[in-house]
Short mmCIF file of C-alpha atoms in Angstrom, two decimals:
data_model
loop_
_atom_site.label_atom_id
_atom_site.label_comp_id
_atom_site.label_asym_id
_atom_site.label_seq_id
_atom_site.Cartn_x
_atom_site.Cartn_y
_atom_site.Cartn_z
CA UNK B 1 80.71 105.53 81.39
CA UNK B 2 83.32 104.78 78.81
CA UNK B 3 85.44 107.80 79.71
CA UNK B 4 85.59 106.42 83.31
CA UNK B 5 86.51 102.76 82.35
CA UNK B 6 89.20 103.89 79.78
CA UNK B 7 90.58 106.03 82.75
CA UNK B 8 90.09 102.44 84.95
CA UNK B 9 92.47 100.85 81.96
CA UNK B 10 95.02 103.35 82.12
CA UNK B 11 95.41 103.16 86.24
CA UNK B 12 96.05 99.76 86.02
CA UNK B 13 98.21 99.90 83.83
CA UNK B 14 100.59 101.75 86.00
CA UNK B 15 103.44 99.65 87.78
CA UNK B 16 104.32 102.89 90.23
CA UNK B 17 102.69 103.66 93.35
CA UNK B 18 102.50 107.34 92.60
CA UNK B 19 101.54 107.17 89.48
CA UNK B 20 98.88 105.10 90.60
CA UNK B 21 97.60 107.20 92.68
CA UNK B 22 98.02 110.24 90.27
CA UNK B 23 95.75 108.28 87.64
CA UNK B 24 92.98 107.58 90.37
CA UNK B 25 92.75 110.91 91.17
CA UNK B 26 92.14 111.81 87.38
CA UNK B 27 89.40 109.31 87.06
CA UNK B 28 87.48 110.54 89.99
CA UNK B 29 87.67 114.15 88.50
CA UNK B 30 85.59 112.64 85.75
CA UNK B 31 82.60 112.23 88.21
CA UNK B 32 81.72 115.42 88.97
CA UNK B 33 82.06 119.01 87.66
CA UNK B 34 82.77 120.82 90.87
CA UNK B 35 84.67 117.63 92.51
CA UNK B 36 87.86 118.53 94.02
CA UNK B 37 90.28 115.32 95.35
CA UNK B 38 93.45 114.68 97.32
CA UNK B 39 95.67 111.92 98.40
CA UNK B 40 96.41 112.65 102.29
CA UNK B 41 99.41 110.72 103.71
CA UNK B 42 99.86 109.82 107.44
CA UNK B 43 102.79 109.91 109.28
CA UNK B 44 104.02 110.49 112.29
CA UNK B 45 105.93 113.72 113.90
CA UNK B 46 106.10 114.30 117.96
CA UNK B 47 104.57 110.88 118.48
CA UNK B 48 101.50 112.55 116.78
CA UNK B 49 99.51 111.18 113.73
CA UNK B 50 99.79 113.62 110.71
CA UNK B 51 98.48 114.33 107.37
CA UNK B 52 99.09 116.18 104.71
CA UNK B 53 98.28 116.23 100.99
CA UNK B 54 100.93 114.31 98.76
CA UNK B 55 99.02 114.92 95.53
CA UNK B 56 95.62 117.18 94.64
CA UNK B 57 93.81 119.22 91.99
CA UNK B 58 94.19 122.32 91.28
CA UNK B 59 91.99 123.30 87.76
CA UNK B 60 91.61 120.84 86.38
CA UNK B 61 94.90 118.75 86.94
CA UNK B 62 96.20 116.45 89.87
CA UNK B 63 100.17 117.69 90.43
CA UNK B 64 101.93 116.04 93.92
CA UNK B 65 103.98 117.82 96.52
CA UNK B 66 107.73 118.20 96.35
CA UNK B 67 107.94 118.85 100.20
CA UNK B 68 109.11 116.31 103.18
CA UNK B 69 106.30 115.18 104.74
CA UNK B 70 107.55 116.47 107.85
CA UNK B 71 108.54 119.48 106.55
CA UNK B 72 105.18 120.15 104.31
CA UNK B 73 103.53 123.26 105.46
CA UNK B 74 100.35 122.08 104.82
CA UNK B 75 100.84 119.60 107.30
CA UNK B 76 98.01 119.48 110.15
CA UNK B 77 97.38 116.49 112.69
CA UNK B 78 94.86 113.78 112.39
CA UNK B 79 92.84 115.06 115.19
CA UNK B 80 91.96 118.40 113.01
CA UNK B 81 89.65 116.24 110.86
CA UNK B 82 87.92 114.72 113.82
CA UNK B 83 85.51 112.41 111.20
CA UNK B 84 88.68 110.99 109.66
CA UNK B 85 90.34 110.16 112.72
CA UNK B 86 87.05 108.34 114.26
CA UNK B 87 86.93 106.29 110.80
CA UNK B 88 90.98 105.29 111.46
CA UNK B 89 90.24 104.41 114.90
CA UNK B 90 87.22 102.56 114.44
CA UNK B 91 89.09 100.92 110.69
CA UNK B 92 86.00 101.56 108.91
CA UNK B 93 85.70 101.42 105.09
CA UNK B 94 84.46 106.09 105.09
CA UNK B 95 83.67 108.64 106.69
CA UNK B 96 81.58 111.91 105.73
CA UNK B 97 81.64 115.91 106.58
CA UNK B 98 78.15 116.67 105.08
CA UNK B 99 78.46 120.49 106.18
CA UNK B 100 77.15 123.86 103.37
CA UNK B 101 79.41 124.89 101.62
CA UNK B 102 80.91 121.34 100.87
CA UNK B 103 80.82 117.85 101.24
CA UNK B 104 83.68 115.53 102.38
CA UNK B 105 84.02 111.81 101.59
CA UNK B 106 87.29 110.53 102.93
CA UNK B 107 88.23 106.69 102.27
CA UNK B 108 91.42 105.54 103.68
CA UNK B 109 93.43 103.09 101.82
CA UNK B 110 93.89 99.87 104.37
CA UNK B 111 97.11 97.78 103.31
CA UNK B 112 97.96 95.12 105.90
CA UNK B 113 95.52 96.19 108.25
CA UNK B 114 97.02 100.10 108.56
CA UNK B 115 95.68 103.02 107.43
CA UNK B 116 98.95 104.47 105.50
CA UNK B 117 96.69 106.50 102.93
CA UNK B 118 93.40 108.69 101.95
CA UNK B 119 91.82 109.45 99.20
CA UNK B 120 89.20 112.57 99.82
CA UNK B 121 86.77 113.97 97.41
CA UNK B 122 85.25 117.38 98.10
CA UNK B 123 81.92 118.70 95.86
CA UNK B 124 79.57 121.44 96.54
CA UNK B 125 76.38 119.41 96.27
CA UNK B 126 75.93 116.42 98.58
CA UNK B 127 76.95 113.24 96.99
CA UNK B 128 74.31 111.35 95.69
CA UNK B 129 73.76 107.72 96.00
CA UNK B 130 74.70 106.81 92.46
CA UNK B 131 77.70 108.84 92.42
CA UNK B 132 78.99 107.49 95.91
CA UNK B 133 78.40 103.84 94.33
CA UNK B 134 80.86 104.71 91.26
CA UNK B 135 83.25 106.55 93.35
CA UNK B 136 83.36 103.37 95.73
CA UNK B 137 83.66 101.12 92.73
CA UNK B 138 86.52 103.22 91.06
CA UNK B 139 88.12 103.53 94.75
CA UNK B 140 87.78 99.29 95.59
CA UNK B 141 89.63 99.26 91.69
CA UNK B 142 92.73 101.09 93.06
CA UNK B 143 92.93 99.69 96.97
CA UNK B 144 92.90 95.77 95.17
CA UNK B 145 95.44 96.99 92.22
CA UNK B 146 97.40 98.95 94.84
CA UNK B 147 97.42 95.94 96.88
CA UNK B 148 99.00 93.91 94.57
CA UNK B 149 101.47 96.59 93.65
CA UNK B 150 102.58 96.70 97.38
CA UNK B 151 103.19 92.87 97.35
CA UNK B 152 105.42 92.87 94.74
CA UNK B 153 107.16 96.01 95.78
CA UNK B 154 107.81 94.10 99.05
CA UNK B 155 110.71 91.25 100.35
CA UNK B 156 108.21 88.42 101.41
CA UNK B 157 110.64 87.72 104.55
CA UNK B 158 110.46 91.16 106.40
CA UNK B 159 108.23 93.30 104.05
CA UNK B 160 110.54 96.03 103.63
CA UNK B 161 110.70 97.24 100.19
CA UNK B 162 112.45 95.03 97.74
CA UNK B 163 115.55 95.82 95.70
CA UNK B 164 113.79 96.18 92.12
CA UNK B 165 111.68 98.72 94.43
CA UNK B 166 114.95 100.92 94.93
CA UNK B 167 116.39 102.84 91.55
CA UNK B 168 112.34 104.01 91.88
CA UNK B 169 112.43 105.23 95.10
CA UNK B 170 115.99 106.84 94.47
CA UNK B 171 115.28 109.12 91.89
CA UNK B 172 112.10 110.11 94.04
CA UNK B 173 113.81 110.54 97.28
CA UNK B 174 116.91 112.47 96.17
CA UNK B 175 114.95 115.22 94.36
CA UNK B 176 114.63 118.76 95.92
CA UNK B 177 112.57 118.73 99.22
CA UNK B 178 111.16 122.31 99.46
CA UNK B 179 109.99 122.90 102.50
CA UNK B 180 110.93 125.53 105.06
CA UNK B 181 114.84 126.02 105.79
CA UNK B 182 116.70 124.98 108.16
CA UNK B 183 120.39 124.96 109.65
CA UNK B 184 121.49 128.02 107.81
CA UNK B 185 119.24 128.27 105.20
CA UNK B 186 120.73 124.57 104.09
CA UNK B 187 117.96 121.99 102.38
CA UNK B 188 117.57 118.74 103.66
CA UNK B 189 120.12 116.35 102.61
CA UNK B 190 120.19 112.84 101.59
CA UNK B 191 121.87 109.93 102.40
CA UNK B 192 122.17 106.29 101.73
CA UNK B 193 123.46 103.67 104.12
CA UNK B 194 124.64 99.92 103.50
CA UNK B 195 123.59 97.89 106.66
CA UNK B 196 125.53 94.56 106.78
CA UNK B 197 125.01 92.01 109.82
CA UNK B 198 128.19 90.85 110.93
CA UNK B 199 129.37 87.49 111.04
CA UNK B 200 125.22 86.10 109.47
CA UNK B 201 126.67 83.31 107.84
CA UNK B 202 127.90 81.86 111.52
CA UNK B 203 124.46 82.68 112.56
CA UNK B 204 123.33 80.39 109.65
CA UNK B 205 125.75 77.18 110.58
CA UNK B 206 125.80 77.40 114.27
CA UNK B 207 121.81 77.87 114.58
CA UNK B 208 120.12 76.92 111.17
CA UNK B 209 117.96 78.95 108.81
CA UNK B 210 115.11 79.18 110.33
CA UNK B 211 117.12 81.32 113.30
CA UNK B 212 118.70 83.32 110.57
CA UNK B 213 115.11 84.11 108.88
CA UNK B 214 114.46 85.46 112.88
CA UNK B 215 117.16 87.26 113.24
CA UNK B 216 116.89 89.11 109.34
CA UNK B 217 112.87 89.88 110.41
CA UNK B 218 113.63 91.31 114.07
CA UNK B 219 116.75 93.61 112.41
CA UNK B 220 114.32 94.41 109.49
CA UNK B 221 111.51 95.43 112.82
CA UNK B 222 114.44 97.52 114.56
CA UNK B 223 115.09 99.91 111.50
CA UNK B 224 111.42 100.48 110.66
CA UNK B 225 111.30 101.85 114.47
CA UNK B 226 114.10 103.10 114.78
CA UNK B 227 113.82 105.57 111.38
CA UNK B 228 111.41 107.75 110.41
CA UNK B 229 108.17 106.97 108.49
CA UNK B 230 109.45 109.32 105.93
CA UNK B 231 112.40 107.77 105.75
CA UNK B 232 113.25 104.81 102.43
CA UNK B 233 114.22 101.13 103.78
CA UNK B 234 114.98 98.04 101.64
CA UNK B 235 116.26 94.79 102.31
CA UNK B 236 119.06 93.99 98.90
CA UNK B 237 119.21 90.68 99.76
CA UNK B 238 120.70 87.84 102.34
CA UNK B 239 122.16 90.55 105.56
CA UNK B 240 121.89 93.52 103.31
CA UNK B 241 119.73 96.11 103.92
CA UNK B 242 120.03 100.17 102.89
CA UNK B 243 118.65 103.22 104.03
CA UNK B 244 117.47 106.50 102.34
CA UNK B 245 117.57 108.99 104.91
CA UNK B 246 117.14 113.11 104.69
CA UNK B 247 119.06 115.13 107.15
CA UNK B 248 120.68 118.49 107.25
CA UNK B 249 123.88 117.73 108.24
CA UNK B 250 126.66 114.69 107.90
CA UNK B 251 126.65 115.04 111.78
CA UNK B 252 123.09 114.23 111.99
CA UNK B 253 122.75 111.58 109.63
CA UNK B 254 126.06 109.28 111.61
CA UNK B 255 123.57 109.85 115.02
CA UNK B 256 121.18 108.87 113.14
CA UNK B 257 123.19 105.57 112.10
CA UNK B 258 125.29 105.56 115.08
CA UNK B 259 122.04 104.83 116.90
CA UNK B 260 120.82 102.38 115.28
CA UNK B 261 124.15 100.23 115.50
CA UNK B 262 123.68 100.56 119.43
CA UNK B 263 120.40 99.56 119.67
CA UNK B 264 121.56 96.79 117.79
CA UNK B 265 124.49 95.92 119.63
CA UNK B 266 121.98 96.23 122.70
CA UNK B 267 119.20 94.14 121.80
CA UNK B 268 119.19 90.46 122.60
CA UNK B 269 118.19 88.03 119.62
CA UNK B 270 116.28 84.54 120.90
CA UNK B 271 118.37 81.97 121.01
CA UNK B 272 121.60 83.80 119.18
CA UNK B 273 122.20 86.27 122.02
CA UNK B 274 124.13 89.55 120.68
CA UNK B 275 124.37 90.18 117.10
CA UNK B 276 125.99 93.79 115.64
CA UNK B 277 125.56 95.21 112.39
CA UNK B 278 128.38 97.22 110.21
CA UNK B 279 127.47 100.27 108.45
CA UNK B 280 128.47 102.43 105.58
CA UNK B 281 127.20 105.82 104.14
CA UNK B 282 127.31 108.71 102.35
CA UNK B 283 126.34 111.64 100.51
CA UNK B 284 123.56 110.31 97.89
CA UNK B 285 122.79 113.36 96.19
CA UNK B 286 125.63 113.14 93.30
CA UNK B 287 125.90 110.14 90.91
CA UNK B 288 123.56 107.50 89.88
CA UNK B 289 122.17 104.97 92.02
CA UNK B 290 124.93 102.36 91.04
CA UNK B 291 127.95 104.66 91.85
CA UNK B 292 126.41 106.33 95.20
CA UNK B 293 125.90 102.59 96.70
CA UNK B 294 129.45 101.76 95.11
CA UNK B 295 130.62 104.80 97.85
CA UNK B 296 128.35 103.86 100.22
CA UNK B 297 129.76 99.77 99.68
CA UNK B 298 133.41 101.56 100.04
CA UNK B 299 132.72 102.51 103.39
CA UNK B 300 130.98 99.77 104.57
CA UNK B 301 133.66 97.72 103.78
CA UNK B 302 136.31 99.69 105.45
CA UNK B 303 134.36 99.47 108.65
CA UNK B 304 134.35 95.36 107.93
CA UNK B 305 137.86 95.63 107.35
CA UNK B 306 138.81 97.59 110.76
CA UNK B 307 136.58 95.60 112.81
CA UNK B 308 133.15 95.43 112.09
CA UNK B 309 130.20 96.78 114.51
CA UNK B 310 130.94 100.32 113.45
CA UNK B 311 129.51 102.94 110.99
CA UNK B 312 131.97 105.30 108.57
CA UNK B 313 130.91 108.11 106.43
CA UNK B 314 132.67 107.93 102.94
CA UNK B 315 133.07 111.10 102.39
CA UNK B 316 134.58 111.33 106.20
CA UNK B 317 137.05 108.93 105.00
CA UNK B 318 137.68 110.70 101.91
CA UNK B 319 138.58 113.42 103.67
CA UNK B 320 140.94 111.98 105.91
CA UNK B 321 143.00 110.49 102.78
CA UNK B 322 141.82 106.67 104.36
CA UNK B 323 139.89 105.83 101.29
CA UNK B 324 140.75 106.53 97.21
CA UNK B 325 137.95 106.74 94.81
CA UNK B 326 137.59 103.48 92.85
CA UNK B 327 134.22 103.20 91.99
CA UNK B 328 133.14 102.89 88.38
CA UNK B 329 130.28 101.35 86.79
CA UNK B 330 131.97 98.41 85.40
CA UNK B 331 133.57 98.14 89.18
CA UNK B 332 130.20 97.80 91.16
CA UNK B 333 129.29 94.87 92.14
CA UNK B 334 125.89 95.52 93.89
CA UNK B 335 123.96 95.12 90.38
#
């Protein structure tokens, strides 16, 4: 018992959601001598529920994938584990695959009332009622600790993530993808947008707060559906929100963005009417955090500048001599 609650000290002591998950799966090796354990993720892809493994362990030791989720190989739909998917539709706490060779215990991790999670521990011999009880125990441990992580990784307005969430997720999100290739052999890309709803603080005197607080939760609701589940977004504070997004090309990222400001432009907001949004990426896989928003703030403010309701690339308007780099660390003012 003492290895397992010194392994229970050292996951909570953890203030990153991978690594926290990355400990738990350590501390559930400890309870059996044949156990093997993942952490599935679900997403979507096609308008169908995935899941694939984001971390596992492999002799001994848990490592995590450096794949897309969309891209990951060992991908496979939610239907292909038929007793998982019954559990997610039904929102119960487990589900079992008691079937020779092995035995499956799968228990999703619930934040919010959504499945976005799994933990699943695989053995040889069926599990026995003690062991199940400890597993459970260790696994109720992480979900509450987890729990709390999420709430402070999240803007209490529109529960996007928050902005001491982001130099995190950065350094995550702009590391090599793996995956198979596509568009000429070319890796996934990365890019980081500044979203910036025009003309908020009129919003703010004309209708009062409480309208503004509307309008920032129904814009923070349009870019979780209109981007993928893969994909990173934060609210930075007041109208500010970025995205982390992975696409092959420059060309595919501003449709990406493009679309967005439409729907925007399209969607009537209670009370306010019309409301449009100014954007500004670019390139986020050079430079630290600080100096790739600096680029990203560059364009963003040229679109401001040349009439707002519009999204610019900065490299785009490198290119065509419209912009000069300024950016320095002293110079940001994002931080």
């Amino acid at each position: 018992m003492a290895p397992i609650l010194q392994h229970l000290v050292e996951m909570t002591g953890h203030r990153d959601q991978l690594r926290l998950e990355l400990s738990v799966l350590q501390t559930l090796l400890q309870l059996g001598t044949d156990m093997r354990v993942r952490a599935l993720e679900f997403f979507f892809a096609d308008a169908e529920v995935m899941v694939r493994p984001r971390s596992w362990s492999e002799d001994g030791e848990v490592i995590t994938s450096h794949c897309d989720a969309a891209s990951d190989p060992a991908r496979q739909t939610l239907d292909e584990l038929p007793e998982l998917a019954r559990c997610i539709e039904q929102k119960a706490t487990s589900a079992v695959r008691a079937d020779a060779p092995m035995h499956t215990l799968w228990l999703p991790v619930w934040v919010n009332d959504k499945a976005h999670a799994c933990l699943e521990i695989t053995q040889r011999k069926a599990f026995s009622r003690q062991q199940r009880d400890v597993i459970l125990g260790v696994f109720r441990v992480y979900q509450n600790y987890q729990n709390l992580l999420d709430y402070s990784e999240r803007d209490a307005l529109t529960g996007l993530h928050n902005r001491k969430t982001f130099e995190e997720q950065f350094a995550r999100y702009a590391a090599p993808t793996g995956g198979p290739a596509r568009a000429k052999d070319a890796p996934p890309q990365q890019w980081l947008a500044i979203l910036d709803i025009d003309h908020f603080k009129r919003v703010n005197d004309e209708y009062g707060h409480l309208y503004g607080d509307e309008v920032l939760i129904l814009v923070a609701n349009l870019l979780r559906n209109s981007f993928r589940a893969q994909d990173r977004i934060f609210r930075f504070g007041g109208e500010e929100f970025v995205v982390l997004l992975r696409s092959h090309t420059e060309a595919a990222a501003h449709e990406a963005f493009e679309r967005f400001r439409a729907r925007v432009k399209q969607t009537m907001f209670p009370q306010i009417g019309g409301i449009s949004v100014s954007i500004g990426y670019c390139a986020a896989q050079q430079g630290a955090p600080v100096e790739v928003l600096g680029r990203a703030d560059q364009a963003l403010y040229y679109a401001k500048e040349n009439g707002r309701n519009q999204v610019h690339c900065y490299d785009e308007l490198m290119r065509q001599g419209l912009l000069k780099a300024q950016i320095a660390h002293s110079e940001v003012e994002l931080f």
